[in-house]
XYZ file of C-alpha atoms in Angstrom:
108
model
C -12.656 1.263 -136.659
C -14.286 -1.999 -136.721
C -13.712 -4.825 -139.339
C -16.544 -6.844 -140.886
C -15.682 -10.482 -141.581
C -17.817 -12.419 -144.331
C -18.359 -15.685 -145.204
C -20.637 -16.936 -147.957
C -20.601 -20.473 -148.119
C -21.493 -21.334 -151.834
C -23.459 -24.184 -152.880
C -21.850 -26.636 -154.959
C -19.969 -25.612 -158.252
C -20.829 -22.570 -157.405
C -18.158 -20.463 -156.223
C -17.048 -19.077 -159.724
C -20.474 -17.716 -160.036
C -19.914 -16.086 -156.542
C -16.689 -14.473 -158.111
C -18.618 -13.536 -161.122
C -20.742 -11.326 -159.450
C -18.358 -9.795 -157.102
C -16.138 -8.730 -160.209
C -19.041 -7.582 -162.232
C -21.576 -6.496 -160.043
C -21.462 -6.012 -156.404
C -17.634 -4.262 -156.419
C -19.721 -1.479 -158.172
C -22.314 -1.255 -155.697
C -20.036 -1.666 -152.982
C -18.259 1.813 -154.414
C -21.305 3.387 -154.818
C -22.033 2.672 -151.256
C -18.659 3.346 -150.169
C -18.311 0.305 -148.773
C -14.651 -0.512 -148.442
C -13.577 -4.043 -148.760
C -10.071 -4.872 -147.449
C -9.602 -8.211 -149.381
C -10.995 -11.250 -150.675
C -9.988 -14.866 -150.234
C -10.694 -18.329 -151.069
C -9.737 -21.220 -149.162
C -6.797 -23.165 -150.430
C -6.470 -25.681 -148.292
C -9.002 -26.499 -145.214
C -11.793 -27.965 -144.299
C -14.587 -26.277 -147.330
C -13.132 -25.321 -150.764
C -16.904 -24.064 -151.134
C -16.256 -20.248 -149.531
C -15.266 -16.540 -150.087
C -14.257 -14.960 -147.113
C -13.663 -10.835 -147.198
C -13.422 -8.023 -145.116
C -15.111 -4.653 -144.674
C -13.922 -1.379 -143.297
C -16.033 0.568 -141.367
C -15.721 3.563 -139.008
C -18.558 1.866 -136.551
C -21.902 -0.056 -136.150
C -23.885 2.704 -137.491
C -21.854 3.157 -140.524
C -22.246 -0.886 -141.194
C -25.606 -0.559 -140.668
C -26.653 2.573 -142.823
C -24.791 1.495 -146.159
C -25.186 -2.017 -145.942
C -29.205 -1.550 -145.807
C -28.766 0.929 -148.644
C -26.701 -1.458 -151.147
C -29.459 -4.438 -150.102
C -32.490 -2.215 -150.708
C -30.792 -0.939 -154.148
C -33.405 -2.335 -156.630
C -30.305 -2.423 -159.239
C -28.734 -4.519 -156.823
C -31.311 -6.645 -156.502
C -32.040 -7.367 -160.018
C -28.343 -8.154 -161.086
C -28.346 -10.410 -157.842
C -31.358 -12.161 -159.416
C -30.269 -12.364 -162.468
C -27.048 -14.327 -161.008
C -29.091 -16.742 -159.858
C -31.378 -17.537 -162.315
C -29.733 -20.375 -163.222
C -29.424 -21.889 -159.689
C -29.134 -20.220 -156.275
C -25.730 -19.264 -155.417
C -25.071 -19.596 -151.509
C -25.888 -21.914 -149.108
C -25.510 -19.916 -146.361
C -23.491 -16.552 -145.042
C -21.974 -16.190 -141.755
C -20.273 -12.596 -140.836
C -18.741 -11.541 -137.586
C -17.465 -7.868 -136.358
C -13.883 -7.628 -135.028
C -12.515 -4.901 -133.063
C -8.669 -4.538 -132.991
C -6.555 -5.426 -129.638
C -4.057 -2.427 -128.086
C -0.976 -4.144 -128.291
C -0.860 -4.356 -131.891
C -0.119 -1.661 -134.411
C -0.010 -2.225 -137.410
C 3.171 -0.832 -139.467
């Protein structure tokens, strides 16, 4: 098992827009994919009140790869991402980076 770490960095005012789509749209898609997300967070206190961090479940690299092109080539997808940002572009940037667990810790 690997875990997927996310960030999209939102541009300004932005962020409930971000959550706005994740609750209407992409949760959806990310079922449809079976794309299991572990969590979701925002950052309370730190250096950018701008971001939503989550994390993704996946079996290995070819797993990520396979349904993660699928949900981005989904032309459903696509549109209701468009249509989120009609009004102005949502995110700045995205960062993501793959952890793999460590031996000496299991989890209870």
């Amino acid at each position: 098992m690997i875990i997927e770490m996310r960030t999209y960095h939102c541009a300004p005012a932005r962020l409930a827009a971000l959550q706005d789509r994740f609750k209407n749209h992409t949760l959806g898609f990310f079922e449809k994919y079976g794309i299991k997300p572990l969590g979701f967070w925002t950052t309370l206190v730190g250096h950018d009140n701008h971001e939503l961090m989550y994390l993704l479940e996946w079996k290995d690299m070819a797993e990520q790869e396979a349904k993660w092109n699928a949900f981005q080539a989904d032309p459903q997808w696509i549109a209701r991402r468009a249509e989120s940002e009609a009004e102005a572009p949502i995110l700045a940037r995205v960062s993501n980076q793959f952890l793999a667990p460590c031996a000496f810790f299991k989890p209870k």
